[in-house]
XYZ file of C-alpha atoms in Angstrom:
356
model
C 26.841 -23.871 -38.554
C 27.207 -21.010 -36.054
C 24.316 -18.587 -35.400
C 23.781 -15.774 -32.895
C 22.126 -16.743 -29.605
C 18.613 -15.195 -29.583
C 18.487 -15.301 -25.767
C 20.266 -11.934 -26.025
C 17.904 -8.960 -26.288
C 19.772 -7.319 -29.165
C 19.654 -10.537 -31.231
C 16.027 -11.239 -30.399
C 15.053 -7.705 -31.387
C 16.945 -8.059 -34.687
C 15.209 -11.385 -35.318
C 11.698 -10.069 -34.633
C 12.192 -6.968 -36.759
C 11.758 -9.289 -39.751
C 7.965 -9.339 -40.224
C 7.988 -12.749 -41.903
C 10.006 -14.294 -39.069
C 7.728 -12.661 -36.489
C 4.731 -14.251 -38.242
C 6.460 -17.641 -38.256
C 7.211 -17.543 -34.520
C 3.797 -16.192 -33.502
C 1.937 -18.620 -35.785
C 3.753 -21.524 -34.150
C 3.074 -20.215 -30.637
C -0.601 -19.399 -31.253
C -1.207 -22.514 -33.391
C -3.130 -20.383 -35.895
C -2.129 -18.669 -39.123
C -0.886 -15.144 -38.472
C -1.709 -13.282 -41.688
C -0.149 -9.965 -40.740
C 1.865 -8.708 -37.796
C 3.082 -5.249 -36.893
C 5.076 -4.054 -33.899
C 2.993 -1.308 -32.319
C 4.533 2.146 -32.255
C 6.825 2.923 -29.299
C 6.231 -0.532 -27.892
C 9.669 -2.131 -28.189
C 11.419 -1.595 -24.877
C 14.199 -3.006 -22.766
C 13.843 -2.486 -19.033
C 16.709 -2.992 -16.566
C 15.728 -2.142 -13.032
C 16.337 -3.576 -9.606
C 17.277 -7.235 -10.220
C 15.584 -7.896 -13.557
C 15.977 -7.459 -17.258
C 12.748 -7.530 -19.278
C 12.494 -7.063 -23.041
C 9.032 -6.651 -24.517
C 7.383 -6.127 -27.883
C 3.707 -5.367 -28.396
C 2.297 -6.704 -31.658
C -0.913 -6.067 -33.497
C -1.538 -9.410 -35.229
C -4.197 -10.360 -37.753
C -5.029 -14.061 -37.423
C -7.107 -16.308 -39.650
C -9.601 -18.356 -37.623
C -10.874 -21.836 -38.424
C -13.953 -20.458 -40.206
C -11.746 -18.395 -42.539
C -12.550 -15.017 -40.970
C -9.775 -12.710 -39.847
C -9.432 -11.026 -36.457
C -7.077 -8.393 -35.084
C -5.582 -9.276 -31.687
C -2.942 -7.774 -29.405
C 0.084 -9.873 -28.483
C 2.121 -8.762 -25.475
C 5.463 -10.600 -25.824
C 7.847 -10.336 -22.882
C 11.289 -11.949 -22.657
C 13.604 -12.128 -19.679
C 16.749 -14.128 -18.976
C 16.686 -13.478 -15.208
C 14.186 -14.691 -12.651
C 11.803 -11.797 -12.150
C 8.831 -10.762 -10.107
C 5.365 -11.329 -11.546
C 4.422 -7.810 -10.440
C 6.487 -6.299 -13.261
C 4.701 -8.479 -15.836
C 1.325 -7.517 -14.339
C 2.244 -3.832 -14.535
C 2.979 -4.154 -18.263
C -0.335 -5.940 -18.810
C -2.146 -3.259 -16.820
C -0.678 -0.631 -19.116
C -2.036 -2.477 -22.141
C -5.487 -2.891 -20.618
C -5.731 0.837 -19.905
C -4.323 2.044 -23.246
C -6.931 3.765 -25.475
C -4.845 2.686 -28.473
C -5.868 -0.908 -27.818
C -9.563 -0.149 -28.333
C -11.502 -0.515 -31.590
C -14.911 0.710 -32.662
C -16.780 3.668 -31.207
C -19.718 4.438 -28.962
C -21.593 1.363 -27.745
C -19.603 -0.751 -30.195
C -16.274 0.258 -28.693
C -14.333 -2.711 -27.305
C -10.826 -3.751 -26.364
C -8.722 -5.905 -28.661
C -8.405 -9.523 -27.490
C -4.977 -9.949 -25.913
C -2.603 -12.894 -25.580
C 0.428 -12.628 -23.285
C 3.546 -14.533 -24.365
C 6.415 -15.010 -21.894
C 9.817 -16.236 -23.104
C 11.688 -17.064 -19.910
C 15.390 -17.712 -19.610
C 14.732 -19.559 -16.348
C 12.593 -22.437 -15.105
C 9.209 -21.930 -13.420
C 9.194 -24.082 -10.305
C 8.777 -27.785 -11.022
C 6.718 -27.374 -14.201
C 8.436 -29.698 -16.680
C 6.580 -28.765 -19.889
C 8.731 -26.378 -21.958
C 5.635 -24.589 -23.299
C 2.568 -23.973 -21.130
C -0.778 -22.736 -22.486
C -2.973 -21.011 -19.902
C -6.482 -20.458 -21.258
C -9.510 -18.922 -19.571
C -12.896 -20.636 -19.550
C -16.339 -19.640 -18.264
C -18.378 -21.604 -15.708
C -21.758 -21.229 -14.030
C -22.416 -21.411 -10.268
C -22.345 -25.218 -10.340
C -18.989 -25.290 -12.153
C -20.566 -26.341 -15.434
C -18.663 -25.143 -18.509
C -20.513 -22.323 -20.303
C -20.135 -22.245 -24.099
C -23.372 -20.676 -25.353
C -22.823 -17.052 -26.399
C -19.045 -17.356 -26.231
C -16.691 -16.019 -27.396
C -18.044 -12.612 -26.389
C -16.387 -9.207 -26.918
C -17.185 -8.039 -23.372
C -15.790 -11.187 -21.747
C -12.744 -11.309 -24.018
C -11.966 -7.660 -23.238
C -11.583 -8.437 -19.532
C -9.607 -11.678 -19.693
C -6.661 -12.982 -21.678
C -4.826 -16.211 -22.457
C -1.133 -16.726 -21.758
C 1.676 -18.765 -23.297
C 4.739 -19.457 -21.130
C 7.948 -20.760 -22.716
C 10.668 -22.087 -20.421
C 13.772 -21.837 -22.612
C 15.915 -24.006 -20.244
C 13.366 -26.829 -20.754
C 14.086 -26.949 -24.507
C 16.319 -29.978 -24.980
C 16.493 -30.587 -28.707
C 13.395 -32.759 -29.019
C 11.302 -31.786 -32.058
C 7.781 -33.222 -31.971
C 5.784 -30.461 -33.662
C 6.054 -27.169 -35.529
C 6.481 -25.121 -32.345
C 9.342 -27.341 -31.155
C 11.012 -26.812 -34.520
C 10.690 -23.019 -34.394
C 11.815 -22.823 -30.766
C 14.796 -25.084 -31.485
C 16.820 -21.981 -32.400
C 16.473 -20.901 -28.726
C 17.706 -24.251 -27.362
C 20.565 -23.363 -24.985
C 21.925 -26.915 -25.027
C 23.299 -25.924 -28.439
C 25.335 -23.091 -26.946
C 28.951 -23.087 -28.054
C 31.330 -24.424 -25.412
C 33.703 -21.473 -25.745
C 31.354 -18.652 -26.767
C 27.901 -18.311 -25.208
C 27.035 -15.622 -27.777
C 26.470 -18.278 -30.432
C 24.681 -21.607 -30.944
C 25.832 -24.546 -33.054
C 23.038 -25.676 -35.385
C 22.850 -28.459 -37.947
C 21.882 -26.774 -41.205
C 20.505 -30.021 -42.627
C 17.853 -30.108 -39.861
C 15.957 -27.331 -41.666
C 16.459 -28.467 -45.230
C 13.382 -27.780 -47.351
C 11.824 -25.464 -44.740
C 11.975 -21.941 -46.185
C 10.714 -20.253 -43.019
C 13.236 -21.916 -40.723
C 16.036 -21.296 -43.200
C 15.121 -17.604 -43.167
C 15.371 -17.585 -39.352
C 18.730 -19.367 -39.454
C 20.122 -17.015 -42.114
C 19.144 -13.975 -40.078
C 20.778 -15.419 -36.969
C 23.892 -16.188 -39.044
C 23.924 -12.562 -40.178
C 23.699 -11.400 -36.561
C 26.578 -13.695 -35.560
C 28.768 -12.166 -38.290
C 27.967 -8.580 -37.256
C 30.803 -7.141 -35.136
C 28.582 -4.410 -33.720
C 25.991 -7.003 -32.723
C 28.688 -9.026 -30.964
C 29.799 -5.905 -29.101
C 26.270 -5.215 -27.877
C 25.940 -8.813 -26.724
C 29.106 -8.334 -24.674
C 27.591 -5.186 -23.142
C 24.552 -7.260 -22.119
C 26.935 -9.736 -20.452
C 28.597 -6.898 -18.544
C 25.257 -5.490 -17.413
C 24.177 -8.953 -16.328
C 27.386 -9.325 -14.318
C 26.875 -5.968 -12.582
C 23.283 -6.882 -11.747
C 24.439 -10.202 -10.286
C 27.093 -8.455 -8.149
C 24.548 -5.930 -6.937
C 22.011 -8.644 -6.124
C 24.661 -10.507 -4.134
C 25.276 -7.404 -2.031
C 21.545 -6.919 -1.554
C 21.205 -10.540 -0.438
C 24.031 -10.042 2.065
C 22.365 -6.895 3.344
C 19.046 -8.704 3.688
C 20.794 -11.453 5.613
C 22.334 -8.919 7.987
C 18.958 -7.272 8.498
C 17.462 -10.687 9.257
C 20.243 -11.348 11.771
C 19.560 -7.958 13.320
C 15.878 -8.855 13.639
C 16.848 -12.118 15.338
C 18.944 -10.170 17.832
C 16.044 -7.806 18.484
C 13.710 -10.769 18.969
C 16.169 -12.277 21.435
C 16.304 -8.957 23.266
C 12.514 -8.821 23.453
C 12.458 -12.371 24.780
C 15.086 -11.496 27.359
C 13.185 -8.393 28.417
C 9.985 -10.413 28.793
C 11.882 -12.934 30.874
C 13.357 -10.150 32.981
C 9.943 -8.637 33.631
C 8.615 -12.015 34.697
C 11.500 -12.453 37.101
C 10.998 -8.970 38.496
C 7.291 -9.622 39.062
C 8.088 -12.748 41.081
C 10.798 -11.133 43.176
C 9.219 -7.793 44.173
C 9.864 -8.559 47.869
C 13.495 -9.508 47.344
C 14.977 -6.081 46.497
C 18.589 -7.073 46.671
C 18.164 -10.039 44.344
C 16.088 -7.929 41.946
C 18.803 -5.275 41.704
C 21.382 -7.956 40.971
C 19.213 -9.340 38.165
C 18.676 -5.846 36.723
C 22.414 -5.183 36.668
C 23.001 -8.472 34.849
C 20.310 -7.744 32.258
C 21.604 -4.193 31.738
C 24.994 -5.677 30.913
C 23.381 -7.992 28.374
C 21.562 -5.059 26.776
C 24.792 -3.080 26.539
C 26.465 -6.037 24.819
C 23.566 -6.402 22.387
C 23.595 -2.678 21.626
C 27.280 -2.967 20.858
C 26.517 -5.798 18.443
C 23.795 -3.719 16.795
C 26.161 -0.771 16.446
C 28.686 -3.062 14.735
C 26.013 -4.347 12.355
C 24.952 -0.765 11.565
C 28.537 -0.007 10.599
C 28.586 -3.034 8.299
C 25.315 -1.925 6.696
C 26.761 1.547 6.101
C 29.755 -0.063 4.391
C 27.458 -2.146 2.155
C 25.484 1.002 1.269
C 28.725 2.564 0.109
C 29.434 -0.476 -2.058
C 25.963 -0.236 -3.604
C 26.536 3.427 -4.449
C 29.861 2.480 -6.046
C 28.152 -0.196 -8.152
C 25.519 2.331 -9.236
C 28.279 4.739 -10.279
C 29.972 1.987 -12.317
C 26.673 1.011 -13.936
C 25.973 4.624 -14.948
C 29.480 5.017 -16.423
C 29.275 1.694 -18.271
C 25.867 2.396 -19.802
C 27.009 5.877 -20.809
C 30.062 4.386 -22.499
C 27.681 2.005 -24.304
C 25.998 5.002 -25.897
C 22.985 5.543 -23.656
C 21.892 9.081 -22.801
C 21.542 10.290 -19.176
C 17.751 10.098 -19.551
C 17.885 6.493 -20.814
C 20.291 5.535 -18.037
C 18.047 7.119 -15.400
C 15.024 5.234 -16.737
C 16.956 1.939 -16.974
C 18.343 2.080 -13.421
C 15.292 3.740 -11.815
C 17.353 6.743 -10.666
C 16.752 10.496 -10.537
C 18.096 12.172 -13.683
C 20.018 14.759 -11.608
C 21.762 11.924 -9.722
C 22.822 10.342 -13.047
C 24.094 13.635 -14.468
C 26.085 14.291 -11.316
C 27.777 10.876 -11.675
C 28.678 11.667 -15.290
C 30.352 14.997 -14.452
């Protein structure tokens, strides 16, 4: 059975728009029953800037705790298929911490909603082998003794949060628990040999499981949608452009590093020259000969630097050309100049000029 690959942002968004499926996935991740879930207004975004692609959805989720009581929490779900900087994730979290919309109560009773950050990563995190990592905060006293009395506490919970990290490349078809079963639809080892847009799944593996069958049916629907397939291809093209741009940036960084090495060598040579001059103050003729030799070396190095500067200027031109292609491609994909400017981190006037 062929289903759409949810590693793609457009497919993942389509999947999570089904409230029942969202509850199934979040319940499995949180290991609690999610009674109700709702994507918070204006909080479904896809960011493409610099060398990253990050898709995020902010959920307000009502969970049922072990004692039967219900609690409203905030879930910040972020998905990326490229290795990305942690700063971008921290910026998103900072936005949530500072948002008045994530506060409940009033006056002295006003408090922030407890938050759990979920990261679905399309890449591996160092040498951590566990496909799913739970990072939970705990409280300790001065002597490192675990503090439990009085906890959980609204004040403490408002200032800290737990995290769940899923390494999609570490999913290798082994199903040991409910979470493994739910995440099995993200397993990239099931990717079709000839079409990375789809996964090959054994329908019988989910027989008798209504929730998993609902997920599979929705992914089958996405795979059969021509418009969905087209948008997946656009994501591939964007990914390719980003990779090309990153390659150029890496080459430019390498050239800058080489330039710094040359400058360091020059500084070392100058220091050496000064030392020689200090020792040979009384030997004027020999000193002048040494100075002439060093001046020749400096001229040669300056020529090398001038050549490198020309190469850097050429690379800058290539980067501008890639930006122009990216703007044109995104515009042809239906994005407005404002959306393109936000996606690529460019000035809106620059984008409009490229579209003229």
